[in-house]
């Protein structure tokens, strides 16, 4: 079976094309950096496998995800390249195309967003463009599947292209010849490509070439050529020299193949962006959208559905299970385990699934429409003031769904220290696991202000992250220069199929965790509540769970929730934040959510409840997040630091919230 590498700039519709050609589904977000690892899918005609690689602007890697694409060319076995090109941004996209052509592998181009190009008055002569580049080009509209069938049929027939050659001047060509003459014939790409990448300073390729050429010889050739180019061009670097020649080639090419009809009207995207990306209005608009999102999730739609689900768990399901246990003549231990442990623990979490899926649906809507890219742009101005850039905000946005993929998305951040700070701060983003805890508490203590309370927690997490970013950047980023580059795609009407798939992709992990991790956690917590130093089936106040929570309780007295129940819930919450809800339902042994709320009101006041939620927001990341921090940083020191600073931050902010609340007269 042949393998085809799918290359393209970020946000060119690459992953959408991958889904269309393979019939499989991968996460599609309308910003750069969604694909951070290569993904493989079998073509629908079963003529090969397509490998979806991270979106890159060039083969000179700056970030970890870009290294995936370059390493693929150097080390993986594949038969051809499918380069997806955005027809509406042809000039910029062709820079990557030139590098791929110079690599010398069989290649074809999928010219995507041809409809957007036409709407902008750009008429592309596709046949002539293909002839000049020496490759087959198929126009497609990947989001709608238009042209994908033709492209699918042409992929297996992709043949070895004619040798692509741009003359870079006497100095560069002489250096290319010298390097190429010392390279072996058995290389994945052309010797010329390897030589050019060395001259460009591509460290990944440079290290590969050092296997065949003595470092001193290679270094001398590159240095001598660079000095001559700089001298002749009066300070232009080698990279600038090669880029300028490629840009001139592309400019000449486009004159021949693109007819532009100037448009006198301002596009809808430009009109919307005048408001959405406004210097002053941009952030308030984002906050307003988030408030409305939470209003729908909690007040208007989500809570009524959750109440119906709660009635099902506490009513028909419990009755059926009890009936079956009676027929089986199960003993008291099994009855209590199933009803008070499994159904109460897992069911207590599952009742919030509707709210979580509704939230994910609207987040997917914002992503697919193109708005989330604007959020990163708007936030760049604020992020710059704290020492980062807007691209660092993208993993944080992803972290609103789950901190684990958010931390993994930090691979798109180019600078190592900035990437580290992004990894450390992403756990402060309020993930879906915390949302189940919020849902439980706001319904019990803030029934009329649910959306506002939840929004305040999300904003607090972002605010703490920005303040710490300022501090960390002063300590860690003293000599590191930050830069920001992100695509601003046109606004699009999201497709229902994509929205529903994206929503399910985000939410299925929560459901899967409820059936596995939370199931096991609920059983364990119930056993701790069922047993104690004095034996089994004892009063909850004398259980092991109460003893463990009691050891921690005095620490939280200054925060307003110094009870063993709060201590026990926070301890189990380290495993997964949803387990806090399971712990509450098991501890209070209530048949439905209304009675659970009443029991919680016996040990929490509205102020202490909010202080507790603040602590849940900021304290140690869950076990899965800690594991991925260790993986991404490859450092036990930074992993332990992420746990330690989060504990200190959570305690400090919760203390301030509770103290200020008391001073203002809240009880």
XYZ file of C-alpha atoms in Angstrom:
667
model
C 0.000 0.000 0.000
C 1.308 3.440 -0.916
C 1.516 6.247 1.622
C 0.781 9.852 0.665
C 1.893 12.783 2.809
C -0.651 15.604 3.091
C 1.140 18.966 3.353
C -0.181 22.505 3.502
C -0.144 25.843 5.283
C -2.165 26.144 8.501
C -5.873 26.691 7.996
C -6.001 25.737 4.327
C -8.657 23.058 4.914
C -6.099 20.275 5.107
C -7.829 18.256 7.804
C -11.232 18.734 6.131
C -9.741 17.316 2.938
C -8.251 14.432 4.910
C -11.686 13.594 6.319
C -13.317 13.778 2.899
C -10.721 11.581 1.174
C -10.501 8.953 3.906
C -14.081 8.946 5.180
C -12.734 9.246 8.712
C -13.081 12.172 11.066
C -10.365 14.230 12.675
C -10.868 17.359 14.765
C -11.445 20.404 12.518
C -10.914 23.830 14.087
C -10.837 27.079 12.164
C -7.429 28.231 13.434
C -3.856 27.182 12.909
C -2.295 24.503 15.054
C -5.202 22.059 15.446
C -3.241 19.160 13.982
C -0.201 18.673 16.184
C 0.658 15.091 15.208
C 0.514 13.096 11.997
C -2.710 11.139 11.543
C -3.210 8.260 9.110
C -6.388 7.289 7.246
C -7.058 4.794 4.459
C -8.320 6.406 1.237
C -11.962 5.638 0.486
C -10.977 3.849 -2.721
C -8.489 1.773 -0.688
C -5.679 2.719 -3.080
C -3.412 4.001 -0.340
C -3.147 5.685 3.056
C -3.137 9.434 3.588
C -0.971 10.937 6.332
C -2.255 14.245 7.688
C 0.698 16.339 8.839
C 0.709 19.572 10.859
C 0.124 22.773 8.943
C 3.432 24.534 8.209
C 4.485 27.667 6.345
C 7.875 26.223 5.407
C 10.025 23.142 5.923
C 12.335 25.117 8.203
C 10.838 24.041 11.564
C 10.411 26.576 14.337
C 8.024 24.674 16.588
C 7.599 21.039 17.581
C 4.623 20.475 15.299
C 6.566 21.846 12.312
C 9.400 19.419 13.098
C 6.925 16.577 12.595
C 6.488 17.603 8.933
C 10.219 17.946 8.233
C 11.109 14.723 10.037
C 8.471 12.950 7.971
C 10.272 13.904 4.751
C 13.629 12.808 6.140
C 12.763 9.557 7.847
C 9.409 8.132 6.727
C 8.781 5.868 3.752
C 6.110 7.352 1.464
C 5.330 7.349 -2.245
C 4.004 10.823 -3.014
C 2.934 14.225 -1.693
C -0.490 15.832 -1.777
C -0.081 19.570 -1.283
C -3.262 21.445 -0.408
C -3.099 25.096 -1.433
C -5.487 27.896 -0.501
C -6.529 29.452 -3.806
C -7.507 32.697 -2.066
C -3.970 33.056 -0.637
C -2.026 31.605 -3.515
C 1.022 33.855 -3.271
C 1.876 32.888 0.303
C 0.942 29.215 -0.042
C 3.245 28.676 -3.016
C 6.363 29.219 -0.884
C 5.767 25.834 0.759
C 4.840 24.347 -2.615
C 8.235 25.370 -4.014
C 10.062 23.658 -1.135
C 8.043 20.490 -1.689
C 8.685 20.582 -5.434
C 12.405 20.949 -4.786
C 12.250 17.841 -2.576
C 11.646 15.941 -5.803
C 9.008 13.429 -4.718
C 5.941 12.589 -6.828
C 3.430 15.310 -6.082
C 0.027 16.718 -6.916
C -1.843 19.798 -5.709
C -5.366 20.132 -4.339
C -6.350 23.748 -4.981
C -8.805 24.414 -2.152
C -11.198 27.321 -1.449
C -11.523 28.025 -5.139
C -14.949 29.510 -4.369
C -13.434 32.053 -1.979
C -10.840 33.043 -4.600
C -13.546 33.529 -7.233
C -15.615 35.603 -4.817
C -12.609 37.893 -4.369
C -12.328 38.339 -8.120
C -9.357 36.000 -8.609
C -9.716 33.835 -11.724
C -7.002 31.135 -11.694
C -5.983 29.359 -14.904
C -5.464 26.006 -13.258
C -4.216 24.079 -16.282
C -1.532 26.655 -17.057
C -0.447 26.793 -13.400
C -0.069 23.011 -13.386
C 1.993 23.086 -16.590
C 4.353 25.754 -15.242
C 4.886 23.905 -11.953
C 5.013 20.491 -13.609
C 2.324 18.914 -11.409
C -1.313 17.888 -11.660
C -3.718 20.358 -9.976
C -7.300 19.572 -8.993
C -9.643 22.348 -7.788
C -11.606 21.406 -4.646
C -13.894 22.874 -1.996
C -12.949 20.544 0.840
C -15.619 21.690 3.307
C -18.379 20.787 0.864
C -16.624 17.784 -0.678
C -16.678 19.363 -4.156
C -13.874 18.025 -6.371
C -12.709 15.550 -3.720
C -13.920 12.528 -5.694
C -11.891 13.597 -8.737
C -8.850 14.214 -6.534
C -9.310 10.799 -4.921
C -9.252 9.111 -8.316
C -6.154 10.997 -9.445
C -4.007 10.384 -6.336
C -2.912 6.818 -7.261
C -1.862 8.050 -10.703
C 0.468 10.748 -9.372
C 3.683 10.356 -11.315
C 7.231 11.539 -10.831
C 7.254 15.245 -11.575
C 9.668 17.012 -13.872
C 12.685 18.354 -12.059
C 11.754 21.711 -10.593
C 14.506 24.295 -10.676
C 14.847 27.916 -9.593
C 18.230 29.556 -10.143
C 19.319 31.289 -6.914
C 22.360 33.118 -8.274
C 25.953 32.119 -8.887
C 27.075 32.119 -5.245
C 24.213 29.948 -3.996
C 24.339 27.588 -6.965
C 28.074 27.046 -6.452
C 27.515 26.208 -2.771
C 24.598 23.919 -3.637
C 26.784 22.043 -6.142
C 29.614 21.633 -3.602
C 27.317 20.254 -0.898
C 25.359 18.036 -3.288
C 28.524 16.503 -4.716
C 29.406 15.116 -1.279
C 25.974 13.603 -0.581
C 25.106 9.963 -1.344
C 22.593 9.035 -4.042
C 20.258 7.107 -1.733
C 18.411 9.995 -0.108
C 14.626 10.432 0.252
C 14.779 13.774 -1.580
C 17.011 15.504 -4.107
C 20.550 16.440 -3.142
C 19.735 19.977 -4.223
C 16.936 20.209 -1.635
C 19.246 19.058 1.155
C 21.874 21.582 0.123
C 19.395 24.471 -0.030
C 17.977 23.603 3.384
C 21.484 23.661 4.852
C 22.086 27.104 3.359
C 18.776 28.246 4.843
C 19.967 27.144 8.290
C 17.480 24.302 8.712
C 18.989 22.595 11.767
C 16.932 19.421 11.335
C 18.305 18.859 7.832
C 21.722 20.150 8.844
C 22.061 17.385 11.444
C 21.009 14.814 8.860
C 23.589 16.035 6.320
C 26.342 15.906 8.954
C 26.036 12.124 8.792
C 27.601 12.281 5.310
C 29.695 15.447 5.281
C 32.335 16.515 7.780
C 30.952 19.330 9.935
C 33.909 21.629 9.270
C 33.585 21.266 5.485
C 29.843 21.819 5.527
C 30.114 24.752 7.907
C 32.824 26.418 5.784
C 30.784 26.119 2.578
C 27.672 27.583 4.214
C 29.601 30.367 5.959
C 31.508 31.377 2.824
C 28.359 31.478 0.690
C 26.507 33.456 3.345
C 29.310 36.022 3.596
C 29.365 36.511 -0.185
C 25.580 36.890 -0.425
C 25.569 39.371 2.475
C 28.405 41.319 0.901
C 26.893 41.447 -2.600
C 23.411 42.355 -1.379
C 24.640 44.838 1.230
C 23.455 43.129 4.452
C 20.745 40.793 3.099
C 20.978 37.391 4.791
C 21.073 34.065 2.958
C 17.552 33.282 4.096
C 16.294 36.644 2.865
C 18.131 36.175 -0.424
C 16.555 32.791 -1.172
C 13.136 33.955 0.010
C 13.295 37.011 -2.244
C 14.172 34.949 -5.313
C 11.308 32.561 -4.601
C 8.949 35.513 -4.055
C 10.001 36.989 -7.425
C 9.406 33.631 -9.108
C 5.927 33.377 -7.547
C 5.102 36.949 -8.535
C 6.056 36.254 -12.151
C 4.090 33.007 -12.070
C 0.923 34.629 -10.758
C 0.999 37.301 -13.442
C 0.706 34.493 -15.996
C -1.990 32.394 -14.300
C -4.221 34.731 -12.260
C -6.657 37.306 -13.623
C -7.806 39.743 -10.962
C -11.085 41.612 -11.211
C -11.027 44.331 -8.531
C -14.011 44.179 -6.202
C -15.684 47.454 -5.271
C -17.620 45.970 -2.362
C -16.319 45.300 1.130
C -16.622 41.634 2.047
C -18.796 40.461 4.947
C -15.656 39.195 6.704
C -14.064 42.642 6.587
C -17.225 44.310 7.870
C -17.568 41.889 10.797
C -13.869 42.138 11.664
C -14.102 45.899 12.022
C -16.119 45.168 15.170
C -14.971 41.665 16.240
C -11.260 42.565 16.194
C -11.680 46.166 17.346
C -8.940 47.381 19.705
C -11.439 48.406 22.380
C -14.560 46.343 21.662
C -12.860 43.027 20.820
C -12.484 41.648 24.376
C -15.898 42.894 25.670
C -17.551 41.243 22.653
C -15.769 37.982 23.467
C -16.912 38.161 27.093
C -20.492 38.926 26.018
C -20.506 35.937 23.674
C -19.192 33.698 26.459
C -21.862 35.024 28.849
C -24.638 34.240 26.363
C -23.096 30.826 25.800
C -23.216 30.066 29.536
C -26.724 31.522 29.770
C -27.958 29.013 27.195
C -25.936 26.188 28.736
C -27.126 26.630 32.312
C -30.277 28.750 32.487
C -32.207 28.239 29.274
C -31.490 24.734 27.978
C -28.920 22.661 29.871
C -30.333 22.672 33.409
C -33.887 21.570 32.470
C -32.458 18.633 30.497
C -30.132 17.740 33.376
C -33.115 17.730 35.735
C -34.940 15.256 33.497
C -31.862 13.037 33.435
C -31.551 13.256 37.216
C -35.195 12.167 37.584
C -34.401 9.167 35.395
C -31.394 8.092 37.483
C -33.127 8.602 40.827
C -36.456 7.172 39.643
C -36.904 4.527 36.921
C -33.265 3.409 36.748
C -32.864 3.019 40.510
C -36.208 1.217 40.751
C -35.357 -1.222 37.949
C -31.906 -1.940 39.401
C -33.381 -2.448 42.885
C -35.995 -4.817 41.461
C -33.327 -6.850 39.648
C -31.162 -7.028 42.781
C -34.181 -8.241 44.757
C -34.855 -10.959 42.191
C -31.187 -11.981 42.346
C -31.359 -11.996 46.154
C -28.236 -9.847 46.328
C -26.801 -9.219 49.781
C -26.777 -5.841 51.481
C -23.181 -5.088 50.481
C -23.918 -5.529 46.756
C -27.148 -3.522 47.014
C -25.404 -0.598 48.677
C -22.468 -0.761 46.275
C -24.677 -0.618 43.189
C -27.247 1.915 44.384
C -25.239 4.172 46.718
C -21.864 3.742 45.010
C -22.177 3.170 41.265
C -25.538 4.746 40.412
C -25.077 7.651 42.816
C -21.428 8.258 41.898
C -21.522 7.789 38.126
C -25.084 9.054 37.751
C -24.249 12.162 39.740
C -21.706 13.038 37.048
C -23.717 11.920 34.016
C -26.628 14.256 34.828
C -24.378 17.125 33.715
C -23.582 15.585 30.310
C -26.280 17.687 28.541
C -24.753 20.928 29.793
C -21.268 19.832 28.753
C -22.377 18.830 25.255
C -24.325 22.069 24.808
C -21.234 24.061 25.818
C -19.053 22.065 23.413
C -21.572 22.556 20.612
C -21.365 26.327 20.896
C -17.571 26.282 21.220
C -17.445 24.182 18.013
C -19.772 26.708 16.388
C -17.405 29.558 17.258
C -14.405 27.575 15.991
C -15.902 26.482 12.694
C -17.303 29.930 11.941
C -13.814 31.444 12.105
C -14.414 33.543 15.222
C -11.938 31.760 17.493
C -9.058 32.840 15.255
C -10.171 36.420 15.905
C -10.162 35.790 19.657
C -6.482 34.832 19.457
C -5.799 37.997 17.448
C -7.668 40.203 19.907
C -5.936 38.558 22.851
C -2.517 39.027 21.233
C -2.506 42.680 22.277
C -3.157 41.692 25.869
C -0.841 38.658 25.748
C 1.979 40.841 24.427
C 1.763 42.984 27.554
C 2.361 39.921 29.738
C 5.295 38.663 27.677
C 3.589 36.087 25.425
C 1.704 36.305 22.138
C -1.717 35.408 20.784
C -0.618 31.965 19.636
C -0.052 31.006 23.289
C -3.736 31.759 23.885
C -4.801 29.050 21.409
C -3.767 26.123 23.669
C -5.559 27.911 26.503
C -8.759 28.077 24.443
C -8.417 24.385 23.628
C -7.867 23.823 27.351
C -11.405 25.085 27.992
C -12.511 21.722 26.626
C -9.790 19.615 28.221
C -6.391 20.633 29.579
C -4.660 17.570 28.081
C -5.052 18.466 24.354
C -4.559 22.117 25.301
C -1.114 21.352 26.692
C -0.306 19.203 23.655
C -1.326 22.097 21.381
C 1.446 24.184 22.984
C 3.730 22.420 20.497
C 2.645 25.070 17.988
C 4.375 27.781 20.046
C 7.771 28.360 18.449
C 9.912 29.623 21.322
C 10.896 26.899 23.853
C 10.547 29.062 26.973
C 7.269 30.547 25.780
C 6.053 27.007 25.097
C 6.999 26.017 28.655
C 5.061 28.924 30.149
C 2.038 28.045 28.016
C 2.184 24.439 29.288
C 2.400 25.615 32.897
C -0.523 28.024 32.560
C -2.970 25.991 30.452
C -4.178 23.938 33.487
C -5.610 27.183 34.891
C -8.181 27.123 32.092
C -11.528 25.844 33.303
C -11.978 22.466 31.576
C -15.178 20.481 31.057
C -14.396 18.295 34.092
C -14.644 21.346 36.359
C -17.877 22.306 34.622
C -19.714 19.399 36.267
C -18.618 20.705 39.694
C -19.716 24.241 38.790
C -23.068 22.930 37.592
C -23.679 21.176 40.893
C -22.779 24.179 43.061
C -24.318 27.020 41.067
C -27.662 25.210 40.960
C -27.510 24.790 44.748
C -26.296 28.263 45.744
C -26.656 30.652 42.794
C -29.814 29.531 40.995
C -30.543 33.004 39.578
C -26.946 33.899 38.658
C -25.657 30.610 37.246
C -24.269 31.993 33.964
C -22.641 34.986 35.659
C -20.978 32.860 38.366
C -19.595 30.361 35.844
C -18.385 33.172 33.568
C -16.608 34.771 36.555
C -14.718 31.512 37.159
C -13.642 31.243 33.533
C -12.508 34.872 33.522
C -10.709 34.366 36.853
C -8.764 31.421 35.411
C -7.729 33.475 32.384
C -6.876 36.467 34.565
C -4.650 34.404 36.880
C -2.947 32.891 33.847
C -2.180 36.337 32.427
C -0.809 37.663 35.725
C 1.419 34.620 36.149
C 2.484 34.889 32.499
C 3.795 38.366 33.276
C 5.746 37.027 36.261
C 7.052 33.920 34.490
C 8.040 35.893 31.393
C 10.142 38.225 33.540
C 11.944 35.216 35.005
C 12.128 32.819 32.039
C 11.910 34.934 28.880
C 14.540 37.577 29.469
C 16.378 37.119 26.170
C 13.694 35.469 24.051
C 11.970 37.358 21.235
C 8.316 36.540 20.645
C 6.458 36.776 17.334
C 2.862 36.066 16.349
C 1.509 34.725 13.085
C -1.992 33.318 12.647
C -4.440 32.859 9.793
C -7.642 34.882 9.779
C -9.908 32.747 7.596
C -13.098 34.154 6.096
C -16.209 33.740 8.221
C -18.169 30.678 7.166
C -21.557 29.207 7.900
C -20.726 26.054 9.901
C -21.944 22.716 8.570
C -24.215 20.663 10.817
C -22.320 17.454 10.145
C -19.036 19.053 11.147
C -20.567 20.712 14.210
C -22.096 17.500 15.505
C -18.901 15.524 14.883
C -16.787 18.159 16.594
C -19.175 18.299 19.563
C -19.098 14.539 19.950
C -15.310 14.474 19.599
C -14.980 16.959 22.464
C -17.605 15.370 24.700
C -17.033 11.651 24.169
C -13.986 11.716 26.455
C -16.196 12.918 29.312
C -18.686 10.082 28.751
C -15.897 7.518 28.341
C -14.281 8.708 31.566
C -17.630 8.331 33.369
C -17.813 4.685 32.284
C -14.259 3.854 33.300
C -12.260 6.156 35.537
C -15.188 7.706 37.397
C -16.830 4.283 37.731
C -13.713 2.921 39.430
C -13.297 6.074 41.508
C -16.913 5.928 42.667
C -16.519 2.324 43.825
C -13.315 3.208 45.696
C -14.873 6.271 47.339
C -17.936 4.276 48.347
C -15.714 1.623 49.954
C -13.963 4.354 51.954
C -17.362 5.639 53.093
C -18.664 2.121 53.825
C -15.729 1.029 55.986
C -13.917 2.560 58.936
C -11.604 1.700 61.829
C -14.575 0.135 63.626
C -15.604 -2.154 60.780
C -18.043 -2.211 57.834
C -21.403 -0.525 57.205
C -20.745 2.191 59.743
C -21.954 5.736 60.092
C -20.441 8.052 57.443
C -18.978 10.329 60.113
C -16.766 7.466 61.332
C -15.694 6.131 57.930
C -12.218 6.146 56.454
C -13.403 8.856 54.045
C -14.368 11.092 56.969
C -11.065 10.427 58.732
C -9.054 11.309 55.604
C -11.126 14.433 54.933
C -10.846 15.394 58.596
C -7.054 15.453 58.408
C -7.251 18.069 55.635
C -10.212 20.058 56.957
C -8.287 22.402 59.341
C -6.175 23.635 56.411
C -9.270 25.018 54.704
C -10.861 26.811 57.661
C -9.398 30.207 56.541
C -10.972 29.580 53.116
C -14.458 29.033 54.545
C -14.893 25.325 53.871
C -13.046 23.595 56.708
C -15.189 20.445 56.765
C -14.176 16.842 56.240
C -16.587 16.604 53.289
C -14.792 19.417 51.443
C -11.377 17.951 52.297
C -12.349 14.498 51.047
C -13.823 15.896 47.800
C -10.699 17.936 47.039
C -8.442 14.948 47.648
C -10.375 12.679 45.291
C -10.609 15.530 42.782
C -6.896 15.155 42.064
C -7.731 11.923 40.215
C -10.261 13.730 38.008
C -12.255 16.856 38.755
C -15.547 15.086 37.967
C -14.892 12.761 40.914
C -15.639 15.719 43.222
C -19.278 15.370 42.150
C -19.189 11.596 42.664
C -17.747 12.106 46.145
C -20.483 14.575 47.068
C -23.299 12.292 45.912
C -21.839 9.286 47.766
C -21.108 11.198 50.981
C -24.583 12.676 51.313
C -26.475 9.533 50.177
C -29.260 11.543 48.577
C -31.676 9.985 46.034
C -31.846 13.012 43.730
C -30.066 16.258 42.949
C -32.564 18.469 44.814
C -31.908 16.666 48.080
C -28.170 16.753 47.365
C -28.414 20.543 47.050
C -30.232 20.705 50.389
C -27.543 18.588 52.077
C -24.750 20.731 50.623
C -26.399 23.849 51.977
C -25.893 22.443 55.466
C -22.073 22.643 55.196
C -21.570 25.462 52.658
C -22.730 29.057 52.521
C -22.891 30.849 49.159
C -19.597 32.580 49.986
C -17.799 29.408 51.065
C -19.266 27.600 48.054
C -17.805 30.208 45.701
C -14.470 30.044 47.539
C -14.573 26.254 47.102
C -15.214 26.634 43.345
C -12.277 29.047 43.064
C -10.074 26.451 44.751
C -11.381 23.739 42.374
C -10.569 26.022 39.438
C -6.965 26.687 40.414
C -5.642 23.826 42.525
C -3.520 20.912 41.284
C -4.134 19.638 37.741
C -5.831 16.250 37.450
C -3.736 13.095 37.140
C -4.021 12.922 33.335
C -2.922 16.552 32.999
C 0.071 15.994 35.278
C 1.077 13.023 33.116
C 0.948 15.052 29.886
C 2.912 17.924 31.493
C 5.628 15.401 32.333
C 5.539 14.085 28.766
C 5.640 17.484 27.063
C 8.304 19.059 29.303
C 10.356 15.874 29.850
C 11.072 17.319 33.277
C 10.052 16.113 36.732
C 11.132 19.492 38.098
C 8.632 21.461 35.988
C 5.922 18.854 36.578
C 6.280 19.183 40.353
C 6.454 22.961 39.975
C 3.115 22.938 38.100
C 1.522 21.094 41.038
C 3.167 23.248 43.712
C 2.466 26.683 42.278
C -1.169 25.717 41.547
C -1.733 24.744 45.187
C -0.220 27.998 46.466
C -2.204 30.047 43.935
C -5.495 28.285 44.722
C -5.045 28.754 48.456
C -4.088 32.415 48.116
C -6.890 33.405 45.738
C -9.546 31.464 47.687
C -8.374 33.125 50.899
C -8.674 36.563 49.276
C -12.146 35.752 47.890
C -13.420 34.530 51.269
C -11.845 37.366 53.287
C -13.070 40.105 50.942
C -16.501 38.466 50.876
C -16.711 38.588 54.677
C -15.618 42.228 54.721
C -18.362 43.045 52.214
C -20.950 41.392 54.421
C -21.521 38.163 52.501
C -22.135 35.027 54.560
